[in-house]
Coordinates of C-alpha atoms in Angstrom, one line a residue:
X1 CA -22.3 -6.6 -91.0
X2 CA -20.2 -3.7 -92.0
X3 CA -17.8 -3.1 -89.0
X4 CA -16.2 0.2 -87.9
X5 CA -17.5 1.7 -91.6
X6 CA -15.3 -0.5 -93.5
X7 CA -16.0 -2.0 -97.3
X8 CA -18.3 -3.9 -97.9
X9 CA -17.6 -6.6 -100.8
X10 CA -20.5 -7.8 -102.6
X11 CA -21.6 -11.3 -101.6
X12 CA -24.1 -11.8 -104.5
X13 CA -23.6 -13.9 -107.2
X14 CA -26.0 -16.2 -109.6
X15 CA -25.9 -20.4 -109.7
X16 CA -23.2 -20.5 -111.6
X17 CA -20.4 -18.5 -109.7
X18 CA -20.7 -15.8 -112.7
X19 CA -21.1 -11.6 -111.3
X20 CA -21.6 -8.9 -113.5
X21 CA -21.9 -6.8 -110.2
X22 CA -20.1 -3.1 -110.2
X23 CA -21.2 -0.6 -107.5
X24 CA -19.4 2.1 -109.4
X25 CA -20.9 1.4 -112.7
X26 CA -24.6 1.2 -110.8
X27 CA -23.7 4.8 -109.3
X28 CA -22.4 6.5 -111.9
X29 CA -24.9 5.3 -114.5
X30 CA -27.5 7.0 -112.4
X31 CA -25.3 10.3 -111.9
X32 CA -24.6 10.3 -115.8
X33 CA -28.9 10.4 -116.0
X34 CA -29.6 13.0 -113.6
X35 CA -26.8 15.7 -114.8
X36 CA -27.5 14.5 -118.4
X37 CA -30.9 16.5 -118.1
X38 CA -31.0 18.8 -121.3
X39 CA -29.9 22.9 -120.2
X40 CA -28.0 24.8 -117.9
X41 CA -27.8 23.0 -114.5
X42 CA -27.1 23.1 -110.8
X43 CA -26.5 20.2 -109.0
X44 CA -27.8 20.3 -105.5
X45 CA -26.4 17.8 -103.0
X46 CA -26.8 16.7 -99.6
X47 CA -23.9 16.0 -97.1
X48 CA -23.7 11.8 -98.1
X49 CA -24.4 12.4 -101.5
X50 CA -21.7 14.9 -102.3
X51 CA -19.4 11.9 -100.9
X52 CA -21.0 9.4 -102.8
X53 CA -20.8 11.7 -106.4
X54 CA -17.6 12.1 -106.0
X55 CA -16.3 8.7 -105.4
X56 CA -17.5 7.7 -108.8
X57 CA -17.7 10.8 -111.0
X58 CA -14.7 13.8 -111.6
X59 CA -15.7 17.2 -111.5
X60 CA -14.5 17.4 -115.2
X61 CA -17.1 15.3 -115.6
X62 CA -19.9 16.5 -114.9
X63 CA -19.1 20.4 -116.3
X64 CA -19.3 18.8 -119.5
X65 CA -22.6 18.0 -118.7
X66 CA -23.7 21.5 -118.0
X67 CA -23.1 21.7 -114.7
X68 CA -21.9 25.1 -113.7
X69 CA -22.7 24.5 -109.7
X70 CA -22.6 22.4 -107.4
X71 CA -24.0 22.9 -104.2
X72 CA -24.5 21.5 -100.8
X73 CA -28.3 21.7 -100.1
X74 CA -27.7 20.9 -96.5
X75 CA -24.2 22.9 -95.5
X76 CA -24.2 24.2 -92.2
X77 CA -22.2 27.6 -93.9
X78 CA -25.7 29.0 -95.8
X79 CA -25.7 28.7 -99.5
X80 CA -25.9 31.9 -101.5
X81 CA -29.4 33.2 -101.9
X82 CA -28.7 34.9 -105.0
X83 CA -31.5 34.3 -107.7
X84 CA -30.2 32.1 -110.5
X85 CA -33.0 32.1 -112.8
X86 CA -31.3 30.4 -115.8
X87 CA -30.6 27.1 -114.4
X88 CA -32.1 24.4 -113.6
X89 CA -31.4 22.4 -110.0
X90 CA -31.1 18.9 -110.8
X91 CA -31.2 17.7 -106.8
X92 CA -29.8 14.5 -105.8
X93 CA -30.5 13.0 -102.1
X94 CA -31.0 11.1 -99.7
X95 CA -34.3 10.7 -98.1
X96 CA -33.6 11.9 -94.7
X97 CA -35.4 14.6 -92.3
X98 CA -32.1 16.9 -92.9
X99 CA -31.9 16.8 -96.5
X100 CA -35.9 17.1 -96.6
X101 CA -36.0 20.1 -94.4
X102 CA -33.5 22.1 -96.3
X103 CA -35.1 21.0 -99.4
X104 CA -38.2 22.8 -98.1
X105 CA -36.5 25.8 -97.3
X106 CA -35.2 25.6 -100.9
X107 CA -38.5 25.4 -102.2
X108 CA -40.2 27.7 -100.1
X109 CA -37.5 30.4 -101.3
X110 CA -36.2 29.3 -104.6
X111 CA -33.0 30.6 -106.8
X112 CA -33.4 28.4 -109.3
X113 CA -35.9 28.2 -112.7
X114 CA -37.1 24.7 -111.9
X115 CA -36.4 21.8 -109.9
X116 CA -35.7 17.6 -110.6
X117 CA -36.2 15.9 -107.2
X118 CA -33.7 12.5 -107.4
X119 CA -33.8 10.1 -104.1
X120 CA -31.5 7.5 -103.4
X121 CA -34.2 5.4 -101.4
X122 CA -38.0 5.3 -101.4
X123 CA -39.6 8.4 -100.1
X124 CA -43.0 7.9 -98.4
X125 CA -46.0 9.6 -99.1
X126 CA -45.6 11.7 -96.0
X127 CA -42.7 12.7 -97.1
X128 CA -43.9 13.3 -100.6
X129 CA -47.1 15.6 -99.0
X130 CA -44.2 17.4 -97.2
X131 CA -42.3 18.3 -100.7
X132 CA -45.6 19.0 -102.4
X133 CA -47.2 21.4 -99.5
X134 CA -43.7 23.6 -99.6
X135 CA -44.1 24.0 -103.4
X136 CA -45.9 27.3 -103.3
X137 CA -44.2 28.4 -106.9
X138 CA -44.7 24.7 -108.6
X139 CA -41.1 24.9 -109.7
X140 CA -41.2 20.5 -109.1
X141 CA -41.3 19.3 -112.5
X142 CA -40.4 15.8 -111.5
X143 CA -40.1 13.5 -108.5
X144 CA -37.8 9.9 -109.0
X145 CA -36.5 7.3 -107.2
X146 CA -32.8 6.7 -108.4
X147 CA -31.8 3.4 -106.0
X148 CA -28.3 4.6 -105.6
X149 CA -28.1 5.0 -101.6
X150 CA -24.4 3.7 -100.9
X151 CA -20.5 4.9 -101.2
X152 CA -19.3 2.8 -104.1
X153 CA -15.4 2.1 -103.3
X154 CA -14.3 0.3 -106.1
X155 CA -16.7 -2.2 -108.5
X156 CA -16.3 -4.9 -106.0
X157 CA -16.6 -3.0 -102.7
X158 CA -19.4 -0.4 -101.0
X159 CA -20.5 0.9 -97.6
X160 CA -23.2 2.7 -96.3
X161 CA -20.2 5.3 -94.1
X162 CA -21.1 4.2 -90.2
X163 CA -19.0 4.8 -88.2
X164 CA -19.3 1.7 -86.3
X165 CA -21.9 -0.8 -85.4
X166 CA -21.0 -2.5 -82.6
X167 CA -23.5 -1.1 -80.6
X168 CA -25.6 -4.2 -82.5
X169 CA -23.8 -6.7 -80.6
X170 CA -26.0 -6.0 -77.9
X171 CA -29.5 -7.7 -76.9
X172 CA -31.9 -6.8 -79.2
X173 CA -33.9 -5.6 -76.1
X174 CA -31.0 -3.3 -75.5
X175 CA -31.3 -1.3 -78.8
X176 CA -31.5 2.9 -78.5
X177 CA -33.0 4.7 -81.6
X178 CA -29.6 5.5 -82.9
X179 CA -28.6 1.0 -83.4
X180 CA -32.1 0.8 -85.0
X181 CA -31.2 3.7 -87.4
X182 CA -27.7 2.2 -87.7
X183 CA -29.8 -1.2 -89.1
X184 CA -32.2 0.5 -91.2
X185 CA -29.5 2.0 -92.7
X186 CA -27.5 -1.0 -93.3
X187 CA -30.7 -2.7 -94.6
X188 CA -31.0 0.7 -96.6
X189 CA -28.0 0.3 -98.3
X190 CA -28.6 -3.2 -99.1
X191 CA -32.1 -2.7 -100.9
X192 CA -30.7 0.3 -103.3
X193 CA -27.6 -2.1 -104.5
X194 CA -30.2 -5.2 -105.3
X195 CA -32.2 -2.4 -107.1
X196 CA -29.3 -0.7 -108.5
X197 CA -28.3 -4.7 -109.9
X198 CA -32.0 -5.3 -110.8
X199 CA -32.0 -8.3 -108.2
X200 CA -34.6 -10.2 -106.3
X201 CA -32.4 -12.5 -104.3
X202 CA -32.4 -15.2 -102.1
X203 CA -31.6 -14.4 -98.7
X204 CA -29.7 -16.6 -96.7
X205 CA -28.3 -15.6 -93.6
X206 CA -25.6 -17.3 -90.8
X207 CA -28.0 -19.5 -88.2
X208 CA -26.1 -18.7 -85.1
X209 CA -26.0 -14.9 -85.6
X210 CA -29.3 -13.2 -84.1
X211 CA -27.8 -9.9 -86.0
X212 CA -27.6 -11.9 -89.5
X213 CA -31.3 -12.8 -88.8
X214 CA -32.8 -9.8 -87.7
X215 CA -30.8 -8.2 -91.2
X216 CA -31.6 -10.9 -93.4
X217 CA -35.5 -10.5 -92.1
X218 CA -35.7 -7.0 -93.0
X219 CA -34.4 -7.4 -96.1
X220 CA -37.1 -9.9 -97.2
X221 CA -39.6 -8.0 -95.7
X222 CA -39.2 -5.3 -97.6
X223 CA -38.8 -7.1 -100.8
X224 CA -42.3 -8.0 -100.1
X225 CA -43.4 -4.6 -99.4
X226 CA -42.4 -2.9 -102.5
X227 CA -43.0 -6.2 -103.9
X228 CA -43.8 -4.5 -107.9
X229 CA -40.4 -2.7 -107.4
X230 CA -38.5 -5.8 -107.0
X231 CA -40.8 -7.2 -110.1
X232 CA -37.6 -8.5 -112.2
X233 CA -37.7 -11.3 -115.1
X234 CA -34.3 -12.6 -114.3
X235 CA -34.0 -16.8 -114.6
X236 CA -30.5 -16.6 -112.8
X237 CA -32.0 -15.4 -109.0
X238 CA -28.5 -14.4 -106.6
X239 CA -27.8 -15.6 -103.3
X240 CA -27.3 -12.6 -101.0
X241 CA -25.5 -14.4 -97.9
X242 CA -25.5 -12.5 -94.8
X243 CA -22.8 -13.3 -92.2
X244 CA -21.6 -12.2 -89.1
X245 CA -17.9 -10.6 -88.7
X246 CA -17.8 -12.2 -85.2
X247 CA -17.7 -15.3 -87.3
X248 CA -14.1 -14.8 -88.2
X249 CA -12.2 -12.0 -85.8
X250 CA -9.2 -12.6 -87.4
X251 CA -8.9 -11.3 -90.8
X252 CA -9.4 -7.6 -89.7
X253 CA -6.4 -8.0 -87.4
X254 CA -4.1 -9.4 -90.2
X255 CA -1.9 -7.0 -92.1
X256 CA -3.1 -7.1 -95.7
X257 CA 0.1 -6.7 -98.1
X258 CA -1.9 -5.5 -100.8
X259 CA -1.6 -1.9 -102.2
X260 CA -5.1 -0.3 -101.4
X261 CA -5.0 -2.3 -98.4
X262 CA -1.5 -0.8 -97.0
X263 CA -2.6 2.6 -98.1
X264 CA -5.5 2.6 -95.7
X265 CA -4.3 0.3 -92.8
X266 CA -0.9 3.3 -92.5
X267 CA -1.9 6.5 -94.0
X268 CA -6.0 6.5 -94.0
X269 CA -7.8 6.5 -97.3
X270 CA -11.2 8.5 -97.0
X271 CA -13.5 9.1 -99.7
X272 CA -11.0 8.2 -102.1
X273 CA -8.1 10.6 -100.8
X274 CA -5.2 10.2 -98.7
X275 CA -4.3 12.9 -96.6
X276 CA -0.3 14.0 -96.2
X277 CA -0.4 17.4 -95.7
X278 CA 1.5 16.6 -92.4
X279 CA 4.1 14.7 -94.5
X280 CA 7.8 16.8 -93.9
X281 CA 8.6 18.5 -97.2
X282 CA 6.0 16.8 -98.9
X283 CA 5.4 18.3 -102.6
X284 CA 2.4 20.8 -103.2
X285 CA 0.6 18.9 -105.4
X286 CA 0.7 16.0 -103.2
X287 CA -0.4 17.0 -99.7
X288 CA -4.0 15.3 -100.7
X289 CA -3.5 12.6 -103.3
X290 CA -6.5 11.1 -105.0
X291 CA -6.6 7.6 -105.0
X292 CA -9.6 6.4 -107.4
X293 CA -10.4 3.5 -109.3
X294 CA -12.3 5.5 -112.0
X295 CA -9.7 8.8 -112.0
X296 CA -6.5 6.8 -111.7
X297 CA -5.7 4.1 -114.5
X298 CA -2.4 3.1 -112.5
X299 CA -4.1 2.7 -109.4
X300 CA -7.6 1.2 -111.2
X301 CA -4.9 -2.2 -112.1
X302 CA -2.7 -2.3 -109.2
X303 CA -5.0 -2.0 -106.0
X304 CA -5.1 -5.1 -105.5
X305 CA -1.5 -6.3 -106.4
X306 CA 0.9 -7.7 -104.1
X307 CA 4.1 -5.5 -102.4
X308 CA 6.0 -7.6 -105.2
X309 CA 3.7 -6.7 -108.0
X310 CA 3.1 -3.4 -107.4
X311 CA 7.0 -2.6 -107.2
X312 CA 7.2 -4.4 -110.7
X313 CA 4.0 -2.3 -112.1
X314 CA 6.1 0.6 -110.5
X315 CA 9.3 0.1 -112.9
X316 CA 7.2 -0.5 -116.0
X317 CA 5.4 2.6 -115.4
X318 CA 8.9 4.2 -115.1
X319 CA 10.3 2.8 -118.0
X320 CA 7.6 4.2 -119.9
X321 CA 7.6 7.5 -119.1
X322 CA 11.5 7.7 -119.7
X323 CA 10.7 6.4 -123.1
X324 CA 8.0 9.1 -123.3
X325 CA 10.2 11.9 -122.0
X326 CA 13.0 11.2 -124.0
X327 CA 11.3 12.0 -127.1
X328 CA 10.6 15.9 -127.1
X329 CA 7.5 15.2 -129.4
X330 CA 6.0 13.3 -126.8
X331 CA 6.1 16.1 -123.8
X332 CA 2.7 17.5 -125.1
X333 CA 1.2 14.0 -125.4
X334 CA -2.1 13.6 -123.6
X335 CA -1.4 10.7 -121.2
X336 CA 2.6 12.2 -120.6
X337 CA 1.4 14.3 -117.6
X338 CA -1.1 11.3 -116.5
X339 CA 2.2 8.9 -116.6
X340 CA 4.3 11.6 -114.7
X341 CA 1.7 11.8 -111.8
X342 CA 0.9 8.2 -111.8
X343 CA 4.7 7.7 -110.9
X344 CA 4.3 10.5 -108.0
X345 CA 1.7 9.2 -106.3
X346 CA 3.1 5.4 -107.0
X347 CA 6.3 6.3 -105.4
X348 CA 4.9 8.9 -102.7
X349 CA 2.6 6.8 -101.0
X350 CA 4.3 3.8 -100.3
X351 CA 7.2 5.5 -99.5
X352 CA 5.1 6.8 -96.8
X353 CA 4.0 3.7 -96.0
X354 CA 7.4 1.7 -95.4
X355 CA 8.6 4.9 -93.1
X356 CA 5.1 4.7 -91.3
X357 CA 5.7 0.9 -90.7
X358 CA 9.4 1.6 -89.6
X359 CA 8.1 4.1 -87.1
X360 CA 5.5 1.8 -85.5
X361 CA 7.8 -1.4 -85.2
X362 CA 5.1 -3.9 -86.5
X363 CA 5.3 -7.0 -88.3
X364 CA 4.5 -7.7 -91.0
X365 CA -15.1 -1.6 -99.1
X366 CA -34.0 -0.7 -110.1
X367 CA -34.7 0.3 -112.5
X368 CA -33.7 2.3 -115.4
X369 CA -35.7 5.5 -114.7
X370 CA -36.3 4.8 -111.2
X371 CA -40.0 4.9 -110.0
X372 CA -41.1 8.4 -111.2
X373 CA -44.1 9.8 -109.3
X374 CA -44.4 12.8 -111.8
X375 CA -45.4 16.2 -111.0
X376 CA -46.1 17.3 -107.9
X377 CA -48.7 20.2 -106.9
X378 CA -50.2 21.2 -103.3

């Protein structure tokens, strides 16, 4: 179970200890399909997919794809209303009863010349009715399932962004609506990454934990129940092993002395940014500092590294980029201003860090297409 909304690291592998398992590379690969639609596009988001896209994919990125907006279907500040009849929406989100009922309104007063309906979960024929009754203009040209419904962190490491769910602790008996949404999310998330993999697993769960059970169930149930989904020819079937965090309370409490793990334990890192805009004299361009596996070479091979290591990594870096800058040639070099930042944010942040520890006195995260139901018409 995913406590207090932190990472989640895969615990599926095959037989033979072997992973091929990335939750970036599953995320993006979908992202790449939907804004890779041929044309002139606007990418319409949702609040938790707007996180999601842009833990994995730059901006940069996806204006070479043709993307000239991107908009948040959902945002509580109105989106403008003014027609853009060249483009087509390209809409990525989740299937909840806010992103559906501003999707409606979209449809029922459309800007755009046509619209690609992406969900990052199964939608149910209810839901589907809902979609198809609100498009009066039959701008819908297609409706897919893209199984992409959690925040990849790095290759290794997702979450499904709860704030906490402790609340799950509790007798089963006990439960409000909100803990059974908080599971069905958390089952949620789990399904879309063993589609995203192209995994039917076995599901083993911890025996003593009446939470890993009640998860673990779910999970197989609805394995079963979209049974021709899960339909995959694989000969090495994963373990997905479901434990309980009460099962070892001590880890969380332990200072980690690795570098992503110092980052967020002193100076926060959400949604792949660490804010320091309350950092005296801080510098500009580093008041929010990006911290991404896929935008950040530097950081993509040190995250995990040791204090140690990552000072070493440090003086490399810094050796190279004197070599760089002392030749004047190499000033207009591509990767010279990506050194040059690299060392800003390498030096920045754990400066930051050391004078945050000082000042509290402590010791020492299905398929290729999807399932495409086609056109929809009233």
């Amino acid at each position: 179970e995913n406590e207090e909304g932190s990472a989640s690291p895969s615990a599926m592998s095959d037989h033979k200890g072997k992973s091929s398992f990335s939750a970036i590379d599953a995320f993006k690969r979908y992202v790449e399909k939907i804004v890779g639609l041929s044309g002139m596009k606007a990418l319409l988001v949702d609040k938790d997919t707007m996180k999601m896209v842009s833990l994995v994919i730059s901006q940069t990125e996806i204006i070479a794809k043709q993307v000239f907006i991107v908009e948040q279907i959902d945002s509580p500040s109105k989106p403008s209303k003014t027609p853009m009849n060249h483009l087509k929406a390209v809409c990525l989100l989740r299937p909840s009863s806010s992103s559906l009922s501003a999707l409606q309104q979209a449809l029922q007063k459309p800007k755009f010349k046509e619209y690609h309906l992406f969900f990052t979960n199964f939608v149910g024929d209810a839901q589907l009715k809902t979609i198809a009754a609100a498009d009066d203009y039959e701008l819908v040209k297609q409706v897919q399932e893209y199984y992409a419904d959690f925040f990849a962190v790095t290759p290794e490491s997702w979450h499904c962004n709860l704030s906490s769910t402790r609340s799950l602790y509790t007798r089963r008996s006990n439960w409000t609506k909100a803990d059974n949404a908080v599971l069905e999310r958390n089952v949620e998330g789990l399904i879309s990454m063993l589609l995203s993999q192209k995994k039917r697993p076995l599901v083993r769960y911890q025996k003593a934990s009446a939470l890993s059970k009640a998860v673990a169930i779910e999970i197989v149930s609805k394995m079963k129940e979209e049974n021709e989904v899960f339909d995959f020819r694989d000969s090495n079937q994963p373990v997905l092993l479901i434990l309980d965090r009460r099962e070892d309370p001590i880890t969380p409490l332990l200072m980690q002395w690795t570098y992503q793990a110092m980052v967020h334990e002193l100076l926060t890192i959400d949604s792949n940014r660490v804010d320091m805009s309350n950092v005296p004299d801080i510098k500009p361009d580093m008041k929010q500092v990006v911290m991404s596996t896929t935008q950040d070479e530097f950081f993509a091979k040190t995250y995990t590294y040791n204090f140690g290591d990552l000072g070493k990594a440090i003086k490399d870096l810094v050796s190279q980029y004197k070599a760089k800058k002392g030749n004047q040639k190499n000033r207009d070099y591509p990767g010279y201003a990506k050194i040059r930042g690299a060392i800003s944010r390498a030096e920045d942040i754990p400066r930051q860090r050391v004078e945050a520890r000082c000042c509290d006195g402590g010791d020492e995260p299905q398929s290729e297409g999807g399932k495409a139901y086609g056109r929809i018409r009233g």
